[in-house]
Amino acid sequence: MILPGRELISCQLGSHRATHEFQDSPATPVLVHNCGTSPNDRAGTDFTDNGRQTVYDANEAKNGGILKCDYCGRTVERRASRDANGNAIKGLPDDAQIDHEIPKAQGGCGAAHNGCVACRACNRDKSAKTVEQWDDELRDFLPEE
Ligand SMILES: [Zn+2]
């Protein structure tokens, strides 16, 4: 079963394309990540500012000029994380963030093709899990069909 709004996640950016999609078999959605066809020289790294901008631009283009969470589909906003004095500002659930779809801790790369726009709520909940692992975890809380 696939969660509402999360049927398909597709990040197709940059010179080497990666697709991440659920194969809609009843019990076991499978995350497909086709990074392996090219040098993965940014494995385990953070995104660059340019890479982050690339992900934001592609998301806006895909959503008619509106930034949306790639996971839950809510509209998100880019906000400063620090005030003028450099103090951290408490985040909001709909803050736009860039998530490593394949987690950095699991070798996901810091190239734009592994970046997804995520609301803060999704990003915190997904944490260092793959989408597949996260889906499995969420499924545990859903009633049987
Ligand atoms: Zn979200």
mmCIF file of N, CA and C and ligand atoms in Angstrom:
data_model
loop_
_atom_site.group_PDB
_atom_site.id
_atom_site.type_symbol
_atom_site.label_atom_id
_atom_site.label_comp_id
_atom_site.label_asym_id
_atom_site.label_seq_id
_atom_site.Cartn_x
_atom_site.Cartn_y
_atom_site.Cartn_z
ATOM 1 N N MET A 1 0.830 -1.197 0.000
ATOM 2 C CA MET A 1 0.000 0.000 0.000
ATOM 3 C C MET A 1 0.857 1.235 0.000
ATOM 4 N N ILE A 2 0.402 2.232 -0.680
ATOM 5 C CA ILE A 2 1.169 3.459 -0.836
ATOM 6 C C ILE A 2 0.431 4.581 -0.112
ATOM 7 N N LEU A 3 1.181 5.373 0.597
ATOM 8 C CA LEU A 3 0.556 6.447 1.358
ATOM 9 C C LEU A 3 0.065 7.555 0.437
ATOM 10 N N PRO A 4 -1.034 8.205 0.804
ATOM 11 C CA PRO A 4 -1.573 9.282 -0.039
ATOM 12 C C PRO A 4 -0.512 10.348 -0.305
ATOM 13 N N GLY A 5 -0.431 10.763 -1.541
ATOM 14 C CA GLY A 5 0.505 11.818 -1.884
ATOM 15 C C GLY A 5 1.929 11.338 -2.035
ATOM 16 N N ARG A 6 2.171 10.055 -1.842
ATOM 17 C CA ARG A 6 3.542 9.585 -1.919
ATOM 18 C C ARG A 6 3.654 8.437 -2.917
ATOM 19 N N GLU A 7 2.811 8.455 -3.921
ATOM 20 C CA GLU A 7 2.821 7.362 -4.889
ATOM 21 C C GLU A 7 4.128 7.294 -5.648
ATOM 22 N N LEU A 8 4.639 8.459 -5.962
ATOM 23 C CA LEU A 8 5.821 8.464 -6.816
ATOM 24 C C LEU A 8 6.701 9.645 -6.440
ATOM 25 N N ILE A 9 7.928 9.348 -6.208
ATOM 26 C CA ILE A 9 8.886 10.414 -5.978
ATOM 27 C C ILE A 9 9.910 10.326 -7.084
ATOM 28 N N SER A 10 10.090 11.389 -7.768
ATOM 29 C CA SER A 10 10.982 11.341 -8.916
ATOM 30 C C SER A 10 11.896 12.549 -8.902
ATOM 31 N N CYS A 11 13.164 12.291 -8.809
ATOM 32 C CA CYS A 11 14.142 13.368 -8.847
ATOM 33 C C CYS A 11 15.001 13.140 -10.070
ATOM 34 N N GLN A 12 14.830 13.921 -11.074
ATOM 35 C CA GLN A 12 15.570 13.703 -12.311
ATOM 36 C C GLN A 12 16.295 14.980 -12.680
ATOM 37 N N LEU A 13 17.419 15.133 -12.072
ATOM 38 C CA LEU A 13 18.154 16.377 -12.197
ATOM 39 C C LEU A 13 19.572 16.097 -12.641
ATOM 40 N N GLY A 14 20.204 17.119 -13.202
ATOM 41 C CA GLY A 14 21.630 17.057 -13.405
ATOM 42 C C GLY A 14 22.041 16.200 -14.581
ATOM 43 N N SER A 15 23.339 16.059 -14.721
ATOM 44 C CA SER A 15 23.867 15.385 -15.899
ATOM 45 C C SER A 15 23.705 13.877 -15.812
ATOM 46 N N HIS A 16 23.712 13.340 -14.621
ATOM 47 C CA HIS A 16 23.405 11.927 -14.514
ATOM 48 C C HIS A 16 22.090 11.783 -13.769
ATOM 49 N N ARG A 17 21.191 11.112 -14.419
ATOM 50 C CA ARG A 17 19.830 11.068 -13.916
ATOM 51 C C ARG A 17 19.681 9.976 -12.883
ATOM 52 N N ALA A 18 18.868 10.256 -11.953
ATOM 53 C CA ALA A 18 18.521 9.239 -10.972
ATOM 54 C C ALA A 18 17.007 9.183 -10.891
ATOM 55 N N THR A 19 16.486 8.011 -10.821
ATOM 56 C CA THR A 19 15.053 7.914 -10.607
ATOM 57 C C THR A 19 14.813 7.154 -9.315
ATOM 58 N N HIS A 20 13.851 7.597 -8.608
ATOM 59 C CA HIS A 20 13.473 6.965 -7.362
ATOM 60 C C HIS A 20 11.986 6.710 -7.492
ATOM 61 N N GLU A 21 11.598 5.506 -7.537
ATOM 62 C CA GLU A 21 10.173 5.289 -7.696
ATOM 63 C C GLU A 21 9.738 4.054 -6.934
ATOM 64 N N PHE A 22 8.518 4.085 -6.553
ATOM 65 C CA PHE A 22 7.931 2.919 -5.943
ATOM 66 C C PHE A 22 7.388 2.014 -7.030
ATOM 67 N N GLN A 23 7.742 0.757 -6.945
ATOM 68 C CA GLN A 23 7.086 -0.211 -7.801
ATOM 69 C C GLN A 23 5.854 -0.675 -7.038
ATOM 70 N N ASP A 24 4.726 -0.473 -7.631
ATOM 71 C CA ASP A 24 3.491 -0.614 -6.879
ATOM 72 C C ASP A 24 3.043 -2.071 -6.791
ATOM 73 N N SER A 25 3.833 -2.845 -6.107
ATOM 74 C CA SER A 25 3.374 -4.187 -5.757
ATOM 75 C C SER A 25 2.712 -4.083 -4.402
ATOM 76 N N PRO A 26 1.757 -4.922 -4.114
ATOM 77 C CA PRO A 26 0.880 -4.709 -2.978
ATOM 78 C C PRO A 26 1.587 -4.512 -1.634
ATOM 79 N N ALA A 27 2.511 -5.360 -1.313
ATOM 80 C CA ALA A 27 3.049 -5.307 0.041
ATOM 81 C C ALA A 27 4.421 -4.661 0.132
ATOM 82 N N THR A 28 5.144 -4.642 -0.956
ATOM 83 C CA THR A 28 6.532 -4.230 -0.825
ATOM 84 C C THR A 28 6.933 -3.187 -1.857
ATOM 85 N N PRO A 29 6.585 -1.916 -1.606
ATOM 86 C CA PRO A 29 7.109 -0.873 -2.475
ATOM 87 C C PRO A 29 8.636 -0.888 -2.417
ATOM 88 N N VAL A 30 9.249 -0.758 -3.554
ATOM 89 C CA VAL A 30 10.704 -0.838 -3.623
ATOM 90 C C VAL A 30 11.256 0.494 -4.105
ATOM 91 N N LEU A 31 12.190 0.997 -3.374
ATOM 92 C CA LEU A 31 12.842 2.231 -3.788
ATOM 93 C C LEU A 31 13.932 1.878 -4.796
ATOM 94 N N VAL A 32 13.830 2.475 -5.969
ATOM 95 C CA VAL A 32 14.829 2.231 -6.997
ATOM 96 C C VAL A 32 15.700 3.470 -7.115
ATOM 97 N N HIS A 33 16.949 3.300 -6.949
ATOM 98 C CA HIS A 33 17.859 4.435 -7.026
ATOM 99 C C HIS A 33 18.957 4.101 -8.005
ATOM 100 N N ASN A 34 18.938 4.756 -9.135
ATOM 101 C CA ASN A 34 19.843 4.389 -10.221
ATOM 102 C C ASN A 34 21.065 5.288 -10.261
ATOM 103 N N CYS A 35 21.662 5.475 -9.133
ATOM 104 C CA CYS A 35 22.869 6.306 -9.080
ATOM 105 C C CYS A 35 24.080 5.580 -9.636
ATOM 106 N N GLY A 36 24.031 4.277 -9.663
ATOM 107 C CA GLY A 36 25.229 3.491 -9.874
ATOM 108 C C GLY A 36 25.854 3.613 -11.244
ATOM 109 N N THR A 37 25.168 4.292 -12.159
ATOM 110 C CA THR A 37 25.671 4.341 -13.524
ATOM 111 C C THR A 37 26.745 5.395 -13.729
ATOM 112 N N SER A 38 27.022 6.172 -12.721
ATOM 113 C CA SER A 38 28.016 7.221 -12.919
ATOM 114 C C SER A 38 28.857 7.369 -11.654
ATOM 115 N N PRO A 39 29.981 8.024 -11.740
ATOM 116 C CA PRO A 39 30.798 8.201 -10.527
ATOM 117 C C PRO A 39 30.006 8.907 -9.446
ATOM 118 N N ASN A 40 30.018 8.343 -8.291
ATOM 119 C CA ASN A 40 29.272 8.919 -7.173
ATOM 120 C C ASN A 40 30.266 9.635 -6.276
ATOM 121 N N ASP A 41 30.794 10.744 -6.812
ATOM 122 C CA ASP A 41 31.915 11.375 -6.116
ATOM 123 C C ASP A 41 31.485 12.252 -4.952
ATOM 124 N N ARG A 42 30.189 12.327 -4.720
ATOM 125 C CA ARG A 42 29.742 13.133 -3.584
ATOM 126 C C ARG A 42 29.058 12.263 -2.532
ATOM 127 N N ALA A 43 29.366 10.989 -2.524
ATOM 128 C CA ALA A 43 28.747 10.088 -1.552
ATOM 129 C C ALA A 43 28.987 10.577 -0.129
ATOM 130 N N GLY A 44 27.927 10.591 0.639
ATOM 131 C CA GLY A 44 28.034 10.933 2.055
ATOM 132 C C GLY A 44 28.316 12.393 2.351
ATOM 133 N N THR A 45 28.172 13.252 1.358
ATOM 134 C CA THR A 45 28.488 14.666 1.584
ATOM 135 C C THR A 45 27.218 15.511 1.663
ATOM 136 N N ASP A 46 27.396 16.730 2.150
ATOM 137 C CA ASP A 46 26.296 17.692 2.146
ATOM 138 C C ASP A 46 26.140 18.288 0.746
ATOM 139 N N PHE A 47 24.968 18.847 0.495
ATOM 140 C CA PHE A 47 24.745 19.545 -0.765
ATOM 141 C C PHE A 47 25.527 20.851 -0.770
ATOM 142 N N THR A 48 25.948 21.254 -1.943
ATOM 143 C CA THR A 48 26.507 22.599 -2.076
ATOM 144 C C THR A 48 25.347 23.591 -2.163
ATOM 145 N N ASP A 49 25.653 24.866 -1.981
ATOM 146 C CA ASP A 49 24.607 25.882 -2.142
ATOM 147 C C ASP A 49 24.014 25.834 -3.548
ATOM 148 N N ASN A 50 24.878 25.632 -4.539
ATOM 149 C CA ASN A 50 24.381 25.520 -5.917
ATOM 150 C C ASN A 50 23.485 24.306 -6.087
ATOM 151 N N GLY A 51 23.888 23.198 -5.477
ATOM 152 C CA GLY A 51 23.086 21.988 -5.566
ATOM 153 C C GLY A 51 21.725 22.181 -4.933
ATOM 154 N N ARG A 52 21.701 22.840 -3.788
ATOM 155 C CA ARG A 52 20.430 23.100 -3.103
ATOM 156 C C ARG A 52 19.529 23.963 -3.988
ATOM 157 N N GLN A 53 20.129 24.990 -4.586
ATOM 158 C CA GLN A 53 19.336 25.871 -5.444
ATOM 159 C C GLN A 53 18.782 25.102 -6.636
ATOM 160 N N THR A 54 19.589 24.201 -7.180
ATOM 161 C CA THR A 54 19.136 23.380 -8.303
ATOM 162 C C THR A 54 17.899 22.567 -7.915
ATOM 163 N N VAL A 55 17.931 22.015 -6.712
ATOM 164 C CA VAL A 55 16.801 21.204 -6.253
ATOM 165 C C VAL A 55 15.557 22.081 -6.066
ATOM 166 N N TYR A 56 15.755 23.251 -5.468
ATOM 167 C CA TYR A 56 14.618 24.165 -5.290
ATOM 168 C C TYR A 56 14.048 24.594 -6.646
ATOM 169 N N ASP A 57 14.943 24.942 -7.581
ATOM 170 C CA ASP A 57 14.473 25.413 -8.888
ATOM 171 C C ASP A 57 13.663 24.337 -9.600
ATOM 172 N N ALA A 58 14.168 23.105 -9.557
ATOM 173 C CA ALA A 58 13.468 22.016 -10.244
ATOM 174 C C ALA A 58 12.113 21.750 -9.598
ATOM 175 N N ASN A 59 12.061 21.839 -8.276
ATOM 176 C CA ASN A 59 10.802 21.611 -7.569
ATOM 177 C C ASN A 59 9.774 22.673 -7.962
ATOM 178 N N GLU A 60 10.211 23.929 -7.979
ATOM 179 C CA GLU A 60 9.290 25.010 -8.365
ATOM 180 C C GLU A 60 8.816 24.839 -9.802
ATOM 181 N N ALA A 61 9.742 24.465 -10.679
ATOM 182 C CA ALA A 61 9.370 24.288 -12.084
ATOM 183 C C ALA A 61 8.337 23.177 -12.230
ATOM 184 N N LYS A 62 8.525 22.132 -11.447
ATOM 185 C CA LYS A 62 7.635 20.972 -11.505
ATOM 186 C C LYS A 62 6.254 21.299 -10.943
ATOM 187 N N ASN A 63 6.206 22.260 -10.018
ATOM 188 C CA ASN A 63 4.959 22.559 -9.312
ATOM 189 C C ASN A 63 4.379 23.923 -9.678
ATOM 190 N N GLY A 64 4.666 24.373 -10.887
ATOM 191 C CA GLY A 64 4.068 25.617 -11.359
ATOM 192 C C GLY A 64 4.474 26.834 -10.553
ATOM 193 N N GLY A 65 5.731 26.856 -10.111
ATOM 194 C CA GLY A 65 6.235 28.031 -9.411
ATOM 195 C C GLY A 65 6.045 27.998 -7.907
ATOM 196 N N ILE A 66 5.486 26.916 -7.410
ATOM 197 C CA ILE A 66 5.253 26.795 -5.971
ATOM 198 C C ILE A 66 6.151 25.687 -5.426
ATOM 199 N N LEU A 67 6.794 25.976 -4.296
ATOM 200 C CA LEU A 67 7.625 24.957 -3.658
ATOM 201 C C LEU A 67 6.740 24.015 -2.857
ATOM 202 N N LYS A 68 6.897 22.725 -3.100
ATOM 203 C CA LYS A 68 6.097 21.741 -2.358
ATOM 204 C C LYS A 68 6.995 20.637 -1.830
ATOM 205 N N CYS A 69 6.608 20.094 -0.701
ATOM 206 C CA CYS A 69 7.321 18.956 -0.130
ATOM 207 C C CYS A 69 7.184 17.769 -1.085
ATOM 208 N N ASP A 70 8.324 17.166 -1.448
ATOM 209 C CA ASP A 70 8.283 16.028 -2.361
ATOM 210 C C ASP A 70 7.660 14.796 -1.709
ATOM 211 N N TYR A 71 7.556 14.790 -0.415
ATOM 212 C CA TYR A 71 7.042 13.609 0.271
ATOM 213 C C TYR A 71 5.548 13.705 0.566
ATOM 214 N N CYS A 72 5.105 14.830 1.157
ATOM 215 C CA CYS A 72 3.690 14.917 1.539
ATOM 216 C C CYS A 72 2.905 15.881 0.666
ATOM 217 N N GLY A 73 3.591 16.687 -0.137
ATOM 218 C CA GLY A 73 2.906 17.556 -1.078
ATOM 219 C C GLY A 73 2.466 18.894 -0.531
ATOM 220 N N ARG A 74 2.726 19.149 0.739
ATOM 221 C CA ARG A 74 2.310 20.440 1.284
ATOM 222 C C ARG A 74 3.178 21.557 0.702
ATOM 223 N N THR A 75 2.608 22.753 0.644
ATOM 224 C CA THR A 75 3.365 23.923 0.230
ATOM 225 C C THR A 75 4.355 24.288 1.338
ATOM 226 N N VAL A 76 5.566 24.571 0.938
ATOM 227 C CA VAL A 76 6.600 24.903 1.921
ATOM 228 C C VAL A 76 7.191 26.265 1.604
ATOM 229 N N GLU A 77 7.826 26.841 2.602
ATOM 230 C CA GLU A 77 8.428 28.163 2.440
ATOM 231 C C GLU A 77 9.876 28.141 2.873
ATOM 232 N N ARG A 78 10.689 28.838 2.087
ATOM 233 C CA ARG A 78 12.086 29.002 2.471
ATOM 234 C C ARG A 78 12.171 30.143 3.463
ATOM 235 N N ARG A 79 12.720 29.854 4.609
ATOM 236 C CA ARG A 79 12.855 30.874 5.651
ATOM 237 C C ARG A 79 14.286 30.855 6.173
ATOM 238 N N ALA A 80 14.708 31.993 6.656
ATOM 239 C CA ALA A 80 16.031 32.063 7.267
ATOM 240 C C ALA A 80 16.059 31.180 8.516
ATOM 241 N N SER A 81 17.182 30.512 8.735
ATOM 242 C CA SER A 81 17.303 29.678 9.930
ATOM 243 C C SER A 81 18.000 30.430 11.064
ATOM 244 N N ARG A 82 18.551 31.603 10.725
ATOM 245 C CA ARG A 82 19.197 32.420 11.755
ATOM 246 C C ARG A 82 18.726 33.864 11.642
ATOM 247 N N ASP A 83 18.642 34.565 12.763
ATOM 248 C CA ASP A 83 18.248 35.974 12.723
ATOM 249 C C ASP A 83 19.475 36.845 12.439
ATOM 250 N N ALA A 84 19.248 38.158 12.440
ATOM 251 C CA ALA A 84 20.319 39.091 12.071
ATOM 252 C C ALA A 84 21.508 38.993 13.016
ATOM 253 N N ASN A 85 21.279 38.507 14.226
ATOM 254 C CA ASN A 85 22.363 38.361 15.194
ATOM 255 C C ASN A 85 23.011 36.981 15.148
ATOM 256 N N GLY A 86 22.558 36.148 14.204
ATOM 257 C CA GLY A 86 23.161 34.825 14.081
ATOM 258 C C GLY A 86 22.567 33.784 15.006
ATOM 259 N N ASN A 87 21.497 34.141 15.687
ATOM 260 C CA ASN A 87 20.869 33.163 16.582
ATOM 261 C C ASN A 87 19.899 32.271 15.808
ATOM 262 N N ALA A 88 19.884 31.021 16.172
ATOM 263 C CA ALA A 88 18.997 30.077 15.497
ATOM 264 C C ALA A 88 17.535 30.467 15.728
ATOM 265 N N ILE A 89 16.754 30.389 14.661
ATOM 266 C CA ILE A 89 15.319 30.642 14.744
ATOM 267 C C ILE A 89 14.610 29.298 14.819
ATOM 268 N N LYS A 90 13.661 29.217 15.716
ATOM 269 C CA LYS A 90 12.924 27.959 15.849
ATOM 270 C C LYS A 90 12.208 27.639 14.544
ATOM 271 N N GLY A 91 12.361 26.432 14.074
ATOM 272 C CA GLY A 91 11.794 26.055 12.788
ATOM 273 C C GLY A 91 10.292 25.838 12.850
ATOM 274 N N LEU A 92 9.656 25.944 11.690
ATOM 275 C CA LEU A 92 8.231 25.671 11.557
ATOM 276 C C LEU A 92 8.044 24.391 10.746
ATOM 277 N N PRO A 93 6.912 23.721 10.946
ATOM 278 C CA PRO A 93 6.703 22.454 10.222
ATOM 279 C C PRO A 93 6.767 22.581 8.713
ATOM 280 N N ASP A 94 6.398 23.766 8.187
ATOM 281 C CA ASP A 94 6.393 23.912 6.727
ATOM 282 C C ASP A 94 7.623 24.651 6.205
ATOM 283 N N ASP A 95 8.669 24.703 7.010
ATOM 284 C CA ASP A 95 9.941 25.213 6.494
ATOM 285 C C ASP A 95 10.432 24.306 5.372
ATOM 286 N N ALA A 96 10.902 24.916 4.302
ATOM 287 C CA ALA A 96 11.473 24.128 3.203
ATOM 288 C C ALA A 96 12.894 23.704 3.561
ATOM 289 N N GLN A 97 13.165 22.444 3.380
ATOM 290 C CA GLN A 97 14.510 21.931 3.591
ATOM 291 C C GLN A 97 14.861 21.022 2.424
ATOM 292 N N ILE A 98 16.161 20.801 2.253
ATOM 293 C CA ILE A 98 16.608 19.862 1.224
ATOM 294 C C ILE A 98 17.031 18.572 1.921
ATOM 295 N N ASP A 99 16.387 17.497 1.547
ATOM 296 C CA ASP A 99 16.665 16.199 2.156
ATOM 297 C C ASP A 99 17.505 15.333 1.223
ATOM 298 N N HIS A 100 18.442 14.594 1.804
ATOM 299 C CA HIS A 100 19.107 13.519 1.057
ATOM 300 C C HIS A 100 18.090 12.386 0.945
ATOM 301 N N GLU A 101 17.582 12.144 -0.257
ATOM 302 C CA GLU A 101 16.581 11.085 -0.369
ATOM 303 C C GLU A 101 17.186 9.741 0.051
ATOM 304 N N ILE A 102 18.325 9.374 -0.526
ATOM 305 C CA ILE A 102 19.102 8.282 0.045
ATOM 306 C C ILE A 102 19.948 8.915 1.138
ATOM 307 N N PRO A 103 19.735 8.516 2.383
ATOM 308 C CA PRO A 103 20.370 9.251 3.489
ATOM 309 C C PRO A 103 21.893 9.291 3.365
ATOM 310 N N LYS A 104 22.428 10.402 3.779
ATOM 311 C CA LYS A 104 23.880 10.572 3.790
ATOM 312 C C LYS A 104 24.534 9.446 4.587
ATOM 313 N N ALA A 105 23.897 9.100 5.698
ATOM 314 C CA ALA A 105 24.449 8.065 6.564
ATOM 315 C C ALA A 105 24.434 6.690 5.899
ATOM 316 N N GLN A 106 23.675 6.560 4.804
ATOM 317 C CA GLN A 106 23.637 5.283 4.092
ATOM 318 C C GLN A 106 24.310 5.404 2.724
ATOM 319 N N GLY A 107 25.177 6.373 2.593
ATOM 320 C CA GLY A 107 25.953 6.523 1.365
ATOM 321 C C GLY A 107 25.309 7.384 0.312
ATOM 322 N N GLY A 108 24.160 7.966 0.636
ATOM 323 C CA GLY A 108 23.510 8.856 -0.329
ATOM 324 C C GLY A 108 24.412 10.035 -0.641
ATOM 325 N N CYS A 109 24.355 10.470 -1.875
ATOM 326 C CA CYS A 109 25.307 11.494 -2.286
ATOM 327 C C CYS A 109 24.728 12.895 -2.125
ATOM 328 N N GLY A 110 25.633 13.837 -2.109
ATOM 329 C CA GLY A 110 25.273 15.238 -1.959
ATOM 330 C C GLY A 110 25.157 15.943 -3.292
ATOM 331 N N ALA A 111 24.906 15.179 -4.349
ATOM 332 C CA ALA A 111 24.638 15.776 -5.653
ATOM 333 C C ALA A 111 23.144 16.044 -5.764
ATOM 334 N N ALA A 112 22.789 16.998 -6.623
ATOM 335 C CA ALA A 112 21.406 17.459 -6.678
ATOM 336 C C ALA A 112 20.415 16.338 -6.970
ATOM 337 N N HIS A 113 20.867 15.313 -7.708
ATOM 338 C CA HIS A 113 19.894 14.269 -8.065
ATOM 339 C C HIS A 113 19.438 13.476 -6.849
ATOM 340 N N ASN A 114 20.167 13.559 -5.752
ATOM 341 C CA ASN A 114 19.731 12.875 -4.528
ATOM 342 C C ASN A 114 19.009 13.829 -3.586
ATOM 343 N N GLY A 115 18.744 15.039 -4.066
ATOM 344 C CA GLY A 115 18.078 16.024 -3.219
ATOM 345 C C GLY A 115 16.590 16.089 -3.476
ATOM 346 N N CYS A 116 15.830 16.170 -2.421
ATOM 347 C CA CYS A 116 14.403 16.395 -2.528
ATOM 348 C C CYS A 116 14.029 17.546 -1.622
ATOM 349 N N VAL A 117 13.032 18.305 -2.035
ATOM 350 C CA VAL A 117 12.493 19.322 -1.146
ATOM 351 C C VAL A 117 11.585 18.625 -0.143
ATOM 352 N N ALA A 118 11.850 18.856 1.117
ATOM 353 C CA ALA A 118 11.043 18.246 2.172
ATOM 354 C C ALA A 118 10.608 19.315 3.153
ATOM 355 N N CYS A 119 9.380 19.205 3.628
ATOM 356 C CA CYS A 119 8.987 20.080 4.733
ATOM 357 C C CYS A 119 9.769 19.627 5.968
ATOM 358 N N ARG A 120 9.914 20.528 6.912
ATOM 359 C CA ARG A 120 10.697 20.201 8.104
ATOM 360 C C ARG A 120 10.111 18.990 8.817
ATOM 361 N N ALA A 121 8.778 18.919 8.830
ATOM 362 C CA ALA A 121 8.127 17.813 9.531
ATOM 363 C C ALA A 121 8.492 16.472 8.903
ATOM 364 N N CYS A 122 8.420 16.389 7.575
ATOM 365 C CA CYS A 122 8.787 15.142 6.899
ATOM 366 C C CYS A 122 10.272 14.843 7.090
ATOM 367 N N ASN A 123 11.084 15.869 6.940
ATOM 368 C CA ASN A 123 12.524 15.648 7.021
ATOM 369 C C ASN A 123 12.916 15.110 8.393
ATOM 370 N N ARG A 124 12.328 15.663 9.427
ATOM 371 C CA ARG A 124 12.646 15.190 10.779
ATOM 372 C C ARG A 124 12.128 13.780 10.994
ATOM 373 N N ASP A 125 10.974 13.503 10.450
ATOM 374 C CA ASP A 125 10.383 12.185 10.666
ATOM 375 C C ASP A 125 11.121 11.113 9.859
ATOM 376 N N LYS A 126 11.480 11.465 8.635
ATOM 377 C CA LYS A 126 12.203 10.516 7.788
ATOM 378 C C LYS A 126 13.597 10.278 8.339
ATOM 379 N N SER A 127 14.227 11.364 8.773
ATOM 380 C CA SER A 127 15.530 11.272 9.412
ATOM 381 C C SER A 127 16.527 10.538 8.513
ATOM 382 N N ALA A 128 17.247 9.591 9.030
ATOM 383 C CA ALA A 128 18.305 8.917 8.254
ATOM 384 C C ALA A 128 17.816 7.644 7.592
ATOM 385 N N LYS A 129 16.507 7.572 7.356
ATOM 386 C CA LYS A 129 15.957 6.376 6.714
ATOM 387 C C LYS A 129 15.822 6.594 5.197
ATOM 388 N N THR A 130 15.842 5.516 4.450
ATOM 389 C CA THR A 130 15.442 5.611 3.053
ATOM 390 C C THR A 130 13.932 5.776 3.013
ATOM 391 N N VAL A 131 13.410 6.173 1.861
ATOM 392 C CA VAL A 131 11.960 6.294 1.727
ATOM 393 C C VAL A 131 11.294 4.946 1.989
ATOM 394 N N GLU A 132 11.941 3.908 1.521
ATOM 395 C CA GLU A 132 11.382 2.566 1.720
ATOM 396 C C GLU A 132 11.314 2.213 3.210
ATOM 397 N N GLN A 133 12.378 2.483 3.909
ATOM 398 C CA GLN A 133 12.393 2.186 5.344
ATOM 399 C C GLN A 133 11.374 3.048 6.087
ATOM 400 N N TRP A 134 11.247 4.289 5.660
ATOM 401 C CA TRP A 134 10.305 5.212 6.278
ATOM 402 C C TRP A 134 8.876 4.742 6.020
ATOM 403 N N ASP A 135 8.623 4.326 4.783
ATOM 404 C CA ASP A 135 7.306 3.819 4.435
ATOM 405 C C ASP A 135 6.937 2.610 5.290
ATOM 406 N N ASP A 136 7.889 1.717 5.458
ATOM 407 C CA ASP A 136 7.647 0.532 6.296
ATOM 408 C C ASP A 136 7.283 0.949 7.715
ATOM 409 N N GLU A 137 8.004 1.941 8.216
ATOM 410 C CA GLU A 137 7.758 2.397 9.582
ATOM 411 C C GLU A 137 6.369 3.015 9.700
ATOM 412 N N LEU A 138 6.000 3.856 8.717
ATOM 413 C CA LEU A 138 4.681 4.489 8.759
ATOM 414 C C LEU A 138 3.566 3.457 8.654
ATOM 415 N N ARG A 139 3.821 2.447 7.832
ATOM 416 C CA ARG A 139 2.792 1.435 7.606
ATOM 417 C C ARG A 139 2.412 0.732 8.907
ATOM 418 N N ASP A 140 3.382 0.626 9.809
ATOM 419 C CA ASP A 140 3.107 -0.037 11.088
ATOM 420 C C ASP A 140 2.008 0.674 11.878
ATOM 421 N N PHE A 141 1.819 1.968 11.593
ATOM 422 C CA PHE A 141 0.833 2.726 12.359
ATOM 423 C C PHE A 141 -0.527 2.799 11.669
ATOM 424 N N LEU A 142 -0.596 2.264 10.454
ATOM 425 C CA LEU A 142 -1.849 2.347 9.719
ATOM 426 C C LEU A 142 -2.707 1.108 9.976
ATOM 427 N N PRO A 143 -4.023 1.286 9.956
ATOM 428 C CA PRO A 143 -4.886 0.130 10.126
ATOM 429 C C PRO A 143 -4.769 -0.825 8.943
ATOM 430 N N GLU A 144 -4.978 -2.079 9.202
ATOM 431 C CA GLU A 144 -4.981 -3.076 8.126
ATOM 432 C C GLU A 144 -6.139 -2.778 7.185
ATOM 433 N N GLU A 145 -5.910 -3.029 5.910
ATOM 434 C CA GLU A 145 -7.001 -2.823 4.943
ATOM 435 C C GLU A 145 -7.790 -4.095 4.765
HETATM 436 ZN ZN ZN B 1 6.230 16.911 3.963
#
